[in-house]
PDB file of C-alpha atoms in Angstrom:
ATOM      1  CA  UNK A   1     -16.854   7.399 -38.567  1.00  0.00           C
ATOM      2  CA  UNK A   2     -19.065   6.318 -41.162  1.00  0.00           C
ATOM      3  CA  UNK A   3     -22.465   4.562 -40.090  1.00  0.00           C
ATOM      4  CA  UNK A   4     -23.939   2.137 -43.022  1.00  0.00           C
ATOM      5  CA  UNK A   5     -26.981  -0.045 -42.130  1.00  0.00           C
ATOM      6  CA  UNK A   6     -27.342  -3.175 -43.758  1.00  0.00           C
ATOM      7  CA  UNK A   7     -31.015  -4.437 -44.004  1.00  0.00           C
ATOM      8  CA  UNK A   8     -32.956  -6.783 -46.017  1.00  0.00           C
ATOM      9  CA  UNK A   9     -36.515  -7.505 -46.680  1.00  0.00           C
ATOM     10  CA  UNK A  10     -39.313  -8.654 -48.821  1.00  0.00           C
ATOM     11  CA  UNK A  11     -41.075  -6.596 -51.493  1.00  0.00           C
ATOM     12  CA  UNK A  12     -43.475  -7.527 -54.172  1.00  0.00           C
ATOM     13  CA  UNK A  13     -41.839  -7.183 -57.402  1.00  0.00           C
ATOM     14  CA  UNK A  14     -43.695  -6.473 -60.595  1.00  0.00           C
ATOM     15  CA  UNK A  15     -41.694  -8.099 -63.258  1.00  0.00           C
ATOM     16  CA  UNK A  16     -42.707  -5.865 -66.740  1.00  0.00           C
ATOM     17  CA  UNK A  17     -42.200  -7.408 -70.376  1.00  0.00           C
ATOM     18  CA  UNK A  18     -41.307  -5.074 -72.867  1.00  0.00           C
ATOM     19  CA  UNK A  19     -41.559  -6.552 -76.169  1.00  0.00           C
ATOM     20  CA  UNK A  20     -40.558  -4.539 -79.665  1.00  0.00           C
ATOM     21  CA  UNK A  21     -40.359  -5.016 -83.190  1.00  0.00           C
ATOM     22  CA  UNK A  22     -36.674  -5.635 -84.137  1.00  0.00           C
ATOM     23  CA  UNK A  23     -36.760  -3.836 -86.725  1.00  0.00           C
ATOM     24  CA  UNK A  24     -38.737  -0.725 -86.122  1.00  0.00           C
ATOM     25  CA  UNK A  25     -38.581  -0.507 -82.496  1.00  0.00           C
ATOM     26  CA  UNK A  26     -42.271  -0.013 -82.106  1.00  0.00           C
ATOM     27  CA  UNK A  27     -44.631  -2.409 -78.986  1.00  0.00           C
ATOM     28  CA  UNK A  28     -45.877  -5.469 -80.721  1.00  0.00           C
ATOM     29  CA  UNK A  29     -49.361  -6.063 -79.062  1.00  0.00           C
ATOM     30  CA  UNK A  30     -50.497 -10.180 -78.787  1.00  0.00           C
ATOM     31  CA  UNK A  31     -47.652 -11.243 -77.707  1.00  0.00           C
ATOM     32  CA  UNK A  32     -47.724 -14.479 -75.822  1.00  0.00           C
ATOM     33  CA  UNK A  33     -45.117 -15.622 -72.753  1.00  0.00           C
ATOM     34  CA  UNK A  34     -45.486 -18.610 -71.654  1.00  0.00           C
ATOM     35  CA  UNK A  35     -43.547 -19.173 -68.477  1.00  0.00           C
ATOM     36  CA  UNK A  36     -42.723 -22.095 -66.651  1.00  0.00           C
ATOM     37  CA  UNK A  37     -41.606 -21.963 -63.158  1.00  0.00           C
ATOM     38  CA  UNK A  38     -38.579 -24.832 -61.945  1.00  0.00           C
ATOM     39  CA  UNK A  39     -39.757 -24.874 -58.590  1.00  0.00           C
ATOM     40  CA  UNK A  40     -36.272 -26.155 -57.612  1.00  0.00           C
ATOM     41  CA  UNK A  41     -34.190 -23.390 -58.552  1.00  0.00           C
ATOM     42  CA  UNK A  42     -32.361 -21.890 -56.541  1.00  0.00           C
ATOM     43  CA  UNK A  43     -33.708 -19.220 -54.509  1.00  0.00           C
ATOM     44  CA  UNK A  44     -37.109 -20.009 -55.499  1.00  0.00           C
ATOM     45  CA  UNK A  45     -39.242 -18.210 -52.673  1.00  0.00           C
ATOM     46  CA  UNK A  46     -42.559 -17.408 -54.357  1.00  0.00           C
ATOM     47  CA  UNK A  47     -44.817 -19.729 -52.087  1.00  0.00           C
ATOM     48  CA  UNK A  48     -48.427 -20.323 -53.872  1.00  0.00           C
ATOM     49  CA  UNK A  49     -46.979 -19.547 -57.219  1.00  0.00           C
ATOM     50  CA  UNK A  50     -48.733 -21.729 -59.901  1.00  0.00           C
ATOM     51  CA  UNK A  51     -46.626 -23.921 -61.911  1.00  0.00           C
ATOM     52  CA  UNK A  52     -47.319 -22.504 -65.320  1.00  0.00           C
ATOM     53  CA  UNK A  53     -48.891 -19.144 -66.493  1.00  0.00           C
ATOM     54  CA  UNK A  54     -48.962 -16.928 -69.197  1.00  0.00           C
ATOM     55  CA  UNK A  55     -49.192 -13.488 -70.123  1.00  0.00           C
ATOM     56  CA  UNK A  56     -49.953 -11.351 -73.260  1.00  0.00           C
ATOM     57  CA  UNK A  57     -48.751  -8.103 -74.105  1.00  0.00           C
ATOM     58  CA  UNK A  58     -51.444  -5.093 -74.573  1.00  0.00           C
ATOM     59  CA  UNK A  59     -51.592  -2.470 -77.222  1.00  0.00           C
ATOM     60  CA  UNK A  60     -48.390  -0.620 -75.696  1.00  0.00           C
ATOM     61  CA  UNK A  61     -46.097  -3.756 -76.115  1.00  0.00           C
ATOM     62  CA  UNK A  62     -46.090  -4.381 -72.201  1.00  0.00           C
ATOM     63  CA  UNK A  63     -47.294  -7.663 -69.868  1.00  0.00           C
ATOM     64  CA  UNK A  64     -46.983  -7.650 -66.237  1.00  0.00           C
ATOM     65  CA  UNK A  65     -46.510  -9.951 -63.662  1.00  0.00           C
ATOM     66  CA  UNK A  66     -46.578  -9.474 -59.896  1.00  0.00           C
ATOM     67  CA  UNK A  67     -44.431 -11.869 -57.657  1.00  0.00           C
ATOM     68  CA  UNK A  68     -45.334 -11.276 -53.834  1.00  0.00           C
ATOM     69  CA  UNK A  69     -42.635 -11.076 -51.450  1.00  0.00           C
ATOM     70  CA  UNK A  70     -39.302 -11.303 -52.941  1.00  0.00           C
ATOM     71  CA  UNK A  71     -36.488 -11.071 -50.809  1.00  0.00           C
ATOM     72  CA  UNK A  72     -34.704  -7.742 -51.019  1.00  0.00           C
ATOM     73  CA  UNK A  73     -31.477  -6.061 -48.904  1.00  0.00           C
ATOM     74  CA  UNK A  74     -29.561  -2.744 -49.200  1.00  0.00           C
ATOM     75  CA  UNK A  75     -27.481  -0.768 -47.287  1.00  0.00           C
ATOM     76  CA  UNK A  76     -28.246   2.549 -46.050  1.00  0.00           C
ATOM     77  CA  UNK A  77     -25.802   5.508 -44.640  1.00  0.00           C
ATOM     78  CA  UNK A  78     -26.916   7.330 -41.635  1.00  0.00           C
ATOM     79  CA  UNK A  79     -26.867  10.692 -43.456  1.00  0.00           C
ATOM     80  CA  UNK A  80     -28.849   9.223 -46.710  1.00  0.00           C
ATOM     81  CA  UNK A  81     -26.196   9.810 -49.247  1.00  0.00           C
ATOM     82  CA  UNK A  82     -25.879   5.603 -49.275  1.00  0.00           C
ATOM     83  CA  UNK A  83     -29.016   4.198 -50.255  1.00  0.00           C
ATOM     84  CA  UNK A  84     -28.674   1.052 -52.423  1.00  0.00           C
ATOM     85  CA  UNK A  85     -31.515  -1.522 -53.274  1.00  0.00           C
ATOM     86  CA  UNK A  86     -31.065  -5.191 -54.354  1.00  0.00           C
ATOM     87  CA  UNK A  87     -33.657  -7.697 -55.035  1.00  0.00           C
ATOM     88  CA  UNK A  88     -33.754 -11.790 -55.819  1.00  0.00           C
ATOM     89  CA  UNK A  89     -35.464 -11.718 -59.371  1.00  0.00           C
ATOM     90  CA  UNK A  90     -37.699 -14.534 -60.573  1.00  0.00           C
ATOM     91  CA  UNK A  91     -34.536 -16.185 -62.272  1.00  0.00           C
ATOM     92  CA  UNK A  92     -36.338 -19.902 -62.137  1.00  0.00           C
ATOM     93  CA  UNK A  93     -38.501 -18.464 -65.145  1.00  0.00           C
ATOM     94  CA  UNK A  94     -38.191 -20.099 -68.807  1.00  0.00           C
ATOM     95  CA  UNK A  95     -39.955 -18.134 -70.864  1.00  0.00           C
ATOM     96  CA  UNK A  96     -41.427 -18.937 -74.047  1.00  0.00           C
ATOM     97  CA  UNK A  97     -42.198 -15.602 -76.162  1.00  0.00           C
ATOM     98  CA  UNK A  98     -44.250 -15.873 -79.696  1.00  0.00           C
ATOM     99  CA  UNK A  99     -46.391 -13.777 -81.791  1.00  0.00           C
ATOM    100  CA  UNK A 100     -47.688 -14.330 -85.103  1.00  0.00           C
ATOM    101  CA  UNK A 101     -45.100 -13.305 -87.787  1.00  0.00           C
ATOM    102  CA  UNK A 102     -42.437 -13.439 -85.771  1.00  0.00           C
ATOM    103  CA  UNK A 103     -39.630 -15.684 -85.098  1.00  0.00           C
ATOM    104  CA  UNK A 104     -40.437 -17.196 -81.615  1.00  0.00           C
ATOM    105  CA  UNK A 105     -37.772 -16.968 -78.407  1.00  0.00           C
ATOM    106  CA  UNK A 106     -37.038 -19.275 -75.459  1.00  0.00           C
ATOM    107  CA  UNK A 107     -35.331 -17.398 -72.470  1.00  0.00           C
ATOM    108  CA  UNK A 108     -34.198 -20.189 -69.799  1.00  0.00           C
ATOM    109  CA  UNK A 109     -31.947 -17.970 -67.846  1.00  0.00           C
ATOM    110  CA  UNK A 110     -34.075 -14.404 -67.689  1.00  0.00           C
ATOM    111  CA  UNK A 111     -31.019 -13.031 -65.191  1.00  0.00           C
ATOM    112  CA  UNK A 112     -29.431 -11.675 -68.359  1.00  0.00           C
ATOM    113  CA  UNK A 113     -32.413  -9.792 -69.701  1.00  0.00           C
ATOM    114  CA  UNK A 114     -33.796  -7.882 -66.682  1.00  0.00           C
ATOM    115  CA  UNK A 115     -33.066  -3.904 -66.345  1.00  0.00           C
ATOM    116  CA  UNK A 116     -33.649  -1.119 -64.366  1.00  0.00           C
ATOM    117  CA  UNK A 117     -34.831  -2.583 -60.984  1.00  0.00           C
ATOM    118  CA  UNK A 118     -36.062  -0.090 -58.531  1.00  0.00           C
ATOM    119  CA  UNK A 119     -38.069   0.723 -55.838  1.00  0.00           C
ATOM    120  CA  UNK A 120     -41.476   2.457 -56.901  1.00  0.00           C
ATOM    121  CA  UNK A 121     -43.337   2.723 -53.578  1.00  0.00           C
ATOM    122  CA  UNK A 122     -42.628   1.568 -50.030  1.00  0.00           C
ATOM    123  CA  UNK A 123     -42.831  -2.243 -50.296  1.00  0.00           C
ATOM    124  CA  UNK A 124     -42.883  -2.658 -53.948  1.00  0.00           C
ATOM    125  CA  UNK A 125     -40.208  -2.324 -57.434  1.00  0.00           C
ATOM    126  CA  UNK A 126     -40.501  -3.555 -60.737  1.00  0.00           C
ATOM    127  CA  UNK A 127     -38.069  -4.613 -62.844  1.00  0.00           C
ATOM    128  CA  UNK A 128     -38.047  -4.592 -67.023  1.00  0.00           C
ATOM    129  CA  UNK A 129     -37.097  -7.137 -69.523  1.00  0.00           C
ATOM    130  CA  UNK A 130     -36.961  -5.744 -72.690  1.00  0.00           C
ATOM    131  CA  UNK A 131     -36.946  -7.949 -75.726  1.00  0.00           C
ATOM    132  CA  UNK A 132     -37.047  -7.807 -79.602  1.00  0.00           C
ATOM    133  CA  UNK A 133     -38.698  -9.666 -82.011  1.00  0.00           C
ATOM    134  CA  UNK A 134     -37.626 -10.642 -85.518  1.00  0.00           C
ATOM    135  CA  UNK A 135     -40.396 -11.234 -88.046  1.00  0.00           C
ATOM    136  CA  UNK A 136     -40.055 -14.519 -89.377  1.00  0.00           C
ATOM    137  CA  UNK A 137     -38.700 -15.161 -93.442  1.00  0.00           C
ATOM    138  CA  UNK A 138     -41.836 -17.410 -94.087  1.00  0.00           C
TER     139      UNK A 138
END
């Protein structure tokens, strides 16, 4: 029969903002996210985590934010053709997103927005949220 091990873990997970011009599609550098973290959320498990910090996106459209030891699990076949990864996400984020000129966002459930988790490198992944701006009328 089949072998599958089940395991689980805890990886640092580098959370990556991707923000874009609605419009165009191109990086919008300057951005600002401001998050929040509900320290009673469920699942919350990032111990020495401040309550508040913000990030700004560089000339490529991209901020980053490491959060150490997230719990992770997979399961894994004993000939390798099974090899699935799964990771709690920082979903006790609210996010406030604004740059000048554009029309400002607030993201209180991020669960909806992340993409592409994976593994990058024994004991780390990253995950993306990509997100569009819309330039404001005024």
């Amino acid at each position: 029969g089949w072998v599958m091990t089940m395991w689980a873990g805890a990886y640092d997970l580098e959370v990556e903002f991707a923000i874009t011009d609605a419009n165009t599609g191109l990086p919008i550098e300057g951005v600002a996210i401001e998050v929040a973290v509900e320290k009673d959320a469920p699942f919350y498990n990032h111990e020495g985590e401040p309550d508040q910090f913000k990030l700004t996106t560089n000339h490529l459209g991209l901020a980053q934010r490491i959060c150490k030891r997230m719990m992770c699990f997979g399961t894994r076949s004993q000939l390798g053709f099974t090899d699935t990864f799964d990771s709690h996400l920082p979903l006790d984020w609210k996010c406030t997103i604004s740059a000048p000129g554009y029309n400002n966002i607030d993201l209180h459930w991020l669960g909806e927005s992340f993409e592409k988790l994976r593994r990058t490198e024994p004991g780390k992944s990253r995950v993306e949220v990509p997100i569009s701006l819309h330039r404001s009328t005024q």
